[in-house]
Coordinates of C-alpha atoms in Angstrom, one line a residue:
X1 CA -37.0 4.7 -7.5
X2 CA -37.7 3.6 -11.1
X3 CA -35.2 3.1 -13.7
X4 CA -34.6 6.8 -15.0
X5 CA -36.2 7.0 -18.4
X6 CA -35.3 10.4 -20.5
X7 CA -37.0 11.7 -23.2
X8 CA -36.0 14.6 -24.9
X9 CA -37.2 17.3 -27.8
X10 CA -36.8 16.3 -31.0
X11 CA -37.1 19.0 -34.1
X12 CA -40.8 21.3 -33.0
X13 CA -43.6 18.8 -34.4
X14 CA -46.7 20.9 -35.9
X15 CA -49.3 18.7 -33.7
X16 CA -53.0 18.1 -35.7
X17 CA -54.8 18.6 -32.3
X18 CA -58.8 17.4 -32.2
X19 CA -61.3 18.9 -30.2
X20 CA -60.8 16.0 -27.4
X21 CA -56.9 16.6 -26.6
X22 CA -57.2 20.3 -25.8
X23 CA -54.4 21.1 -23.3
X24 CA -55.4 23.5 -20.7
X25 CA -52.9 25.6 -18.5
X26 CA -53.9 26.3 -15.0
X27 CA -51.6 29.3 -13.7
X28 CA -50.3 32.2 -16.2
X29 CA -48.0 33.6 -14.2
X30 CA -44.5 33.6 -15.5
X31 CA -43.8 29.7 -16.1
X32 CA -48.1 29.0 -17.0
X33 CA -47.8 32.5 -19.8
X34 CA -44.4 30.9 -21.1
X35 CA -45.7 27.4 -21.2
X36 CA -49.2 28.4 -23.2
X37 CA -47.2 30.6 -25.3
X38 CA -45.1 27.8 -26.4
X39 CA -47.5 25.0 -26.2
X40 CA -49.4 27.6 -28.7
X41 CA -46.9 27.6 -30.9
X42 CA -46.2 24.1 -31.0
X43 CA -50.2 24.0 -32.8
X44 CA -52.2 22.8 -29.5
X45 CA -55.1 24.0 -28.8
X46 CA -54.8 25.7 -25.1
X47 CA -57.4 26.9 -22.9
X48 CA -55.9 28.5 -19.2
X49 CA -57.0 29.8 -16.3
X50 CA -56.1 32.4 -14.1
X51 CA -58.4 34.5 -11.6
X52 CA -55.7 37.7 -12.7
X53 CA -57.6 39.9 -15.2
X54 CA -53.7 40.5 -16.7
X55 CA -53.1 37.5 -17.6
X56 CA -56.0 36.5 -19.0
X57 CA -55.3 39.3 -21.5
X58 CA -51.9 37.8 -21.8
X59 CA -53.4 34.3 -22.9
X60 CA -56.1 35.6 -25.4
X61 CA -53.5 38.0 -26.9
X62 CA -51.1 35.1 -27.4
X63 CA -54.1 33.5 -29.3
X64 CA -55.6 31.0 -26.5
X65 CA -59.0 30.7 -24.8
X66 CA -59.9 31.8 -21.1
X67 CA -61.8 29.9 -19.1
X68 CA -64.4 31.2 -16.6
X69 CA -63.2 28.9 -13.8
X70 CA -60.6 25.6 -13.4
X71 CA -64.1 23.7 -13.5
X72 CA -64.7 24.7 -16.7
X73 CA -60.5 23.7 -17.6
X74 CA -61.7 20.4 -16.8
X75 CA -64.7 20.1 -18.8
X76 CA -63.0 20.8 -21.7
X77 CA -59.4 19.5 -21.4
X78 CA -57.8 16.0 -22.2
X79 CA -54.6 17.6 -20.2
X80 CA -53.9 20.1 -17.7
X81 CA -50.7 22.0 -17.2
X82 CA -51.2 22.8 -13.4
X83 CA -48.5 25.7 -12.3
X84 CA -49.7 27.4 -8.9
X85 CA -48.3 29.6 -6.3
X86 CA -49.9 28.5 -3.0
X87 CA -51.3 25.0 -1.5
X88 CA -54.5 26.6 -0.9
X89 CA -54.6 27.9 -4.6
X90 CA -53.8 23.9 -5.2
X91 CA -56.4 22.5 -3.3
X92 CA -58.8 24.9 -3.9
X93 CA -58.2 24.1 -7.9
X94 CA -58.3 20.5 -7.5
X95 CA -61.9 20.5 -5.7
X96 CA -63.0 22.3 -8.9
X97 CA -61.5 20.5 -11.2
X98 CA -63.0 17.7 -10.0
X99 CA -66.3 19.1 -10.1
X100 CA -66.2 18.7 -13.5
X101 CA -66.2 15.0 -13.0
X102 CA -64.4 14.3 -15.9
X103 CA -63.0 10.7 -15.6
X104 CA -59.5 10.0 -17.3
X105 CA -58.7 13.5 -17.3
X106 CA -55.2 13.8 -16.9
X107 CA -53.3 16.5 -15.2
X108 CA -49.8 17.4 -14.5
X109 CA -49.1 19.5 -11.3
X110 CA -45.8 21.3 -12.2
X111 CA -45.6 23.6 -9.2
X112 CA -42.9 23.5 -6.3
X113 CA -45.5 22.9 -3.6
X114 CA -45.2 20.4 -0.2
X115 CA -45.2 17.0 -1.5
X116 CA -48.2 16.4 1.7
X117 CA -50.2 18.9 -0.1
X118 CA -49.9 17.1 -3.7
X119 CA -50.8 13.8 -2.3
X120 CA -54.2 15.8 -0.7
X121 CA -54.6 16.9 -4.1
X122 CA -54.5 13.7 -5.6
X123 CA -56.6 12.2 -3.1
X124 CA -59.0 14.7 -4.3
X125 CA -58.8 13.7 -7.9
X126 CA -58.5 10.1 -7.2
X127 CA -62.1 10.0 -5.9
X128 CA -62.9 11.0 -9.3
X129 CA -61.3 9.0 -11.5
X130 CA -58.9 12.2 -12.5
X131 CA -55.1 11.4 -12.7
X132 CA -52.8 13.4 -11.1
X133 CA -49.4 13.6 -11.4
X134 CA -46.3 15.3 -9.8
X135 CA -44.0 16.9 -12.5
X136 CA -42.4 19.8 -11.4
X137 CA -40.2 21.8 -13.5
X138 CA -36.2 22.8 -13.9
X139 CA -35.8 26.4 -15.3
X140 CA -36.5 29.7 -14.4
X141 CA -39.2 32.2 -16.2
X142 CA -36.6 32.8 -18.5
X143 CA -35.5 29.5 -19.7
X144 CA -39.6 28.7 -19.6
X145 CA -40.1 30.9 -23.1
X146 CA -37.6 29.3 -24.9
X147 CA -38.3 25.6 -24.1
X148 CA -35.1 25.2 -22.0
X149 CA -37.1 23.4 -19.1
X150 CA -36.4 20.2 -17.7
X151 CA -39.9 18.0 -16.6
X152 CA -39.3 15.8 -13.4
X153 CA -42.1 13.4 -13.7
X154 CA -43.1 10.7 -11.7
X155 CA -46.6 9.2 -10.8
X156 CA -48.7 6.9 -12.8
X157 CA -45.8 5.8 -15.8
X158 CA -48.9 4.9 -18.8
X159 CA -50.4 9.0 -18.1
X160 CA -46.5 10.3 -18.1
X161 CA -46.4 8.3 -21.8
X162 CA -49.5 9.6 -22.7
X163 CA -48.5 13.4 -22.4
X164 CA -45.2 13.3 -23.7
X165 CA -46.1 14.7 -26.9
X166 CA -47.3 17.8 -24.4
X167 CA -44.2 17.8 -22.6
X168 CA -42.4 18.3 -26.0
X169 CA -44.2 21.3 -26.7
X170 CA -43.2 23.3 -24.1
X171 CA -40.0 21.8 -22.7
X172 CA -36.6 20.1 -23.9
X173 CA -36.5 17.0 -22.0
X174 CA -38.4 14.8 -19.2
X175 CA -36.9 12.5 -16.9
X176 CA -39.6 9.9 -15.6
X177 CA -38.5 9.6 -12.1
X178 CA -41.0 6.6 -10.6
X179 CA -43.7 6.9 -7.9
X180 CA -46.0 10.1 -7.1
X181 CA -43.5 12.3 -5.5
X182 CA -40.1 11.6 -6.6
X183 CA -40.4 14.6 -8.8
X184 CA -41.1 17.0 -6.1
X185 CA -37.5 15.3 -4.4
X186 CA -35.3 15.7 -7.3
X187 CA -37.0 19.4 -7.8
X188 CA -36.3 20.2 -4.3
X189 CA -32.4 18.9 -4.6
X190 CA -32.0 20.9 -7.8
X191 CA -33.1 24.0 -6.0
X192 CA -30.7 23.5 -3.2
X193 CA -28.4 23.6 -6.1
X194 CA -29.5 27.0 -7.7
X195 CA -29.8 28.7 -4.3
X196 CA -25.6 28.4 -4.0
X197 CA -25.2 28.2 -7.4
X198 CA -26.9 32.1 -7.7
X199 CA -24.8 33.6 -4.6
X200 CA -21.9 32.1 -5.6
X201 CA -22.3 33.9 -9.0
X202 CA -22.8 37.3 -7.4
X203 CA -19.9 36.5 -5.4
X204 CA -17.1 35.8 -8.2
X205 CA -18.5 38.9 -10.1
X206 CA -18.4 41.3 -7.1
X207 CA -14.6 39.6 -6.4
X208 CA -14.2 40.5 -9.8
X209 CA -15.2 44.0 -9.6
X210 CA -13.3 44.7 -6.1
X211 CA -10.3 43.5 -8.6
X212 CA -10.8 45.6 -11.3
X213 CA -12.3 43.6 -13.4
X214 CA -15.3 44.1 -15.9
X215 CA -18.5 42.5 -14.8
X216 CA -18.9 41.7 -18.3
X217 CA -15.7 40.4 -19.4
X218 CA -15.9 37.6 -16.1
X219 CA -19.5 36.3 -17.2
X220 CA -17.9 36.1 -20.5
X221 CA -14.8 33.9 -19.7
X222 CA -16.1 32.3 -16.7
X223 CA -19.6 30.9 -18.2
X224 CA -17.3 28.8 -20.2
X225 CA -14.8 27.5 -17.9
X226 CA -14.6 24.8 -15.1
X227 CA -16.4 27.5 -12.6
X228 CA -19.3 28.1 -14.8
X229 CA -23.0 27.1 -14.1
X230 CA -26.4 26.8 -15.6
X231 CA -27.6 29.8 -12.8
X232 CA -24.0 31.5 -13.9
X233 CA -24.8 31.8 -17.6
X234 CA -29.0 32.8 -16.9
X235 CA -28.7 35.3 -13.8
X236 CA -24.8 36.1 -14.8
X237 CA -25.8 39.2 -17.1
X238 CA -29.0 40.0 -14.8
X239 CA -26.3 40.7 -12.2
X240 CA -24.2 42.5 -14.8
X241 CA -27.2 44.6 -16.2
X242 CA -28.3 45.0 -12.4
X243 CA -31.8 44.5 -14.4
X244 CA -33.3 42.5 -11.5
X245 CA -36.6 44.3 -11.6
X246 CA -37.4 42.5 -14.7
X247 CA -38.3 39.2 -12.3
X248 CA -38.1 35.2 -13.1
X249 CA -37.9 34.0 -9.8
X250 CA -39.3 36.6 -7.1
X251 CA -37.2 36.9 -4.3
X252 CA -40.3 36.4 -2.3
X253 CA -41.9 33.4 -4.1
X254 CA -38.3 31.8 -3.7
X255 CA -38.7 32.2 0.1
X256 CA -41.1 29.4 -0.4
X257 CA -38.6 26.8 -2.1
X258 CA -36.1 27.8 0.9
X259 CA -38.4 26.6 3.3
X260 CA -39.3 23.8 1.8
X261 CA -36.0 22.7 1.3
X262 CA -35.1 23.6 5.3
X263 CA -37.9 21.2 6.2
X264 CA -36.7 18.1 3.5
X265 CA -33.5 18.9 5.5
X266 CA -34.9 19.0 8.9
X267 CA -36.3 15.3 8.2
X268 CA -34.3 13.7 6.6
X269 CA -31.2 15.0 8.8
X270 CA -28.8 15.8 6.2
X271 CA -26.0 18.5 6.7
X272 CA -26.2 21.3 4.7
X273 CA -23.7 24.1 5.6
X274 CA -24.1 25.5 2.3
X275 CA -27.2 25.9 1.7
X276 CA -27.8 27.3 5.1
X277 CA -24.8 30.1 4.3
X278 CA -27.0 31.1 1.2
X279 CA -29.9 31.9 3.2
X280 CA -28.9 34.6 5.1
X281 CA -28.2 36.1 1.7
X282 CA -31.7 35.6 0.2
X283 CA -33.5 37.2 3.5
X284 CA -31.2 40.1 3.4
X285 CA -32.2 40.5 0.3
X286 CA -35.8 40.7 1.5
X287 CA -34.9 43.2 3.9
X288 CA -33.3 45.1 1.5
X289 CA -36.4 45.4 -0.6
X290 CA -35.8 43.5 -3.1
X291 CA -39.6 41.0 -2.8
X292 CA -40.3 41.0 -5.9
X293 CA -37.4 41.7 -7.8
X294 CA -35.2 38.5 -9.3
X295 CA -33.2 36.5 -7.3
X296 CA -30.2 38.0 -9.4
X297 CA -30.8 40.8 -6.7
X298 CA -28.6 39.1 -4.6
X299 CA -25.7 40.4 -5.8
X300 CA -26.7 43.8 -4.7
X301 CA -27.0 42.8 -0.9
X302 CA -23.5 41.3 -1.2
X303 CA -21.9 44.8 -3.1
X304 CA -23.9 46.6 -0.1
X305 CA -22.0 44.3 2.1
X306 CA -18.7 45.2 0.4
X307 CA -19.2 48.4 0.9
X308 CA -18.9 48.8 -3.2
X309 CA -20.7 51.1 -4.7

């Protein structure tokens, strides 16, 4: 891996954006809406995408253009923000954008997606002279509307330069990680992370609670100590609040980060007992119906399991 270069948000920069360096945003779900809303803000111009009638309201209320298709993202972008649920919505939006046969366009694919898949992208791309690179992103939906995102970039180092400036607009640091791919790694070991890092929260506050204890009153004091977490302090109160149906991480969509953490597992053969304890916890939660609620709804399958109500 490349030497790990930082760079991080300084003071918000009003940017004096010509025509040529319009930023487009492929995606406006919940990171893509909170990344055009902030890269809005920051004075780009931003043009997104998204086949959801809802959130192309979303954009144009914010103050952004729609575009018709991710062909047309291509046409008129210098950049692309690229934040996609599926492979197939991936590769499907790569052989558009390079319809558009735009050479030099540059585009950063932020999604948690199979690292096999990304590289079929970029093969896509390459044949047209269209850069792609793999930057995925550390935050939830909630940390994505106030800028508290980390950027895990790695490809092609002179396009990572050349969008830092974008990068500041809508996140607080980047870490250039080195070739195509490392990104999606260090991604995938930070999400191993927040899987135990979330059930581990909902299990101190239910131990909490079986004590006595305010809910409250241990997010307060704990956030702060030794025990506290990054996934203590953001789904700590959504546990508290039990306001899980207000999602930033779908149980569901998070199915699809488990299993592609299982499989980085699987090849590399590394032991995690962790990990695979947390699982269990996330598809009860499924069976509990709780799909598309946040991922804070874990703590409700373990005060089921407690017999707490």
């Amino acid at each position: 891996m490349a030497t790990l270069k930082k760079t991080t948000r300084k003071k918000p920069v009003k940017h004096s954006i010509s025509a040529q360096e319009t930023v487009g945003v492929l995606g406006l779900g919940i990171m893509g809406s909170a990344i055009s809303s902030n890269l809005l803000k920051a004075g780009f111009d931003v043009i997104g995408f998204d086949p959801n009638p809802v959130c192309q309201k979303r954009l144009a209320k914010a103050g952004g253009r729609v575009a018709k298709s991710a062909a047309e993202l291509g046409k008129q972008a210098t950049y692309i923000i690229s934040s996609l649920p599926s492979a197939n919505a991936l590769i499907e939006n790569a052989k558009a954008i390079a319809s558009s046969g735009k050479k030099g366009l540059i585009v950063a694919e932020a999604s948690t997606l199979d690292l096999d898949d990304k590289a079929a992208a970029k093969k896509i791309l390459d044949a047209k002279g269209i850069i792609l690179l793999d930057c995925p992103l550390s935050g939830t939906g909630a940390q994505a509307k106030t800028k508290d995102l980390s950027i895990y970039s790695s490809g092609q180092s002179a396009a990572v330069k050349k969008m830092e400036h974008v990068f500041s607009g809508f996140a607080k640091a980047n870490y250039y990680v080195g070739s195509f791919g490392n990104g999606m790694k260090l991604k995938l070991m930070a999400n191993l992370l927040v899987a135990i890092h979330n059930v581990s929260t909902a299990e101190a506050i239910l131990l909490g609670k079986n004590w006595g204890i305010d809910p409250a009153t241990t997010v307060k004091v704990l956030a702060d100590g030794a025990g506290g977490s990054r996934m203590f302090s953001v789904r700590g109160p959504v546990m508290v609040n039990e306001n899980w149906d207000e999602a930033t991480m779908k149980v569901s969509i998070w199915q699809k980060d488990m299993k592609l953490i299982t499989a980085a597992l699987a090849q590399t053969n590394t032991p995690a007992p962790l990990f695979a304890a947390s699982q269990a916890i996330y598809n009860a939660a499924m069976g509990a119906g709780h799909a598309e609620n946040d991922t804070a709804a874990v703590y409700d399958v373990l005060r089921r399991m407690s017999k707490l109500k």
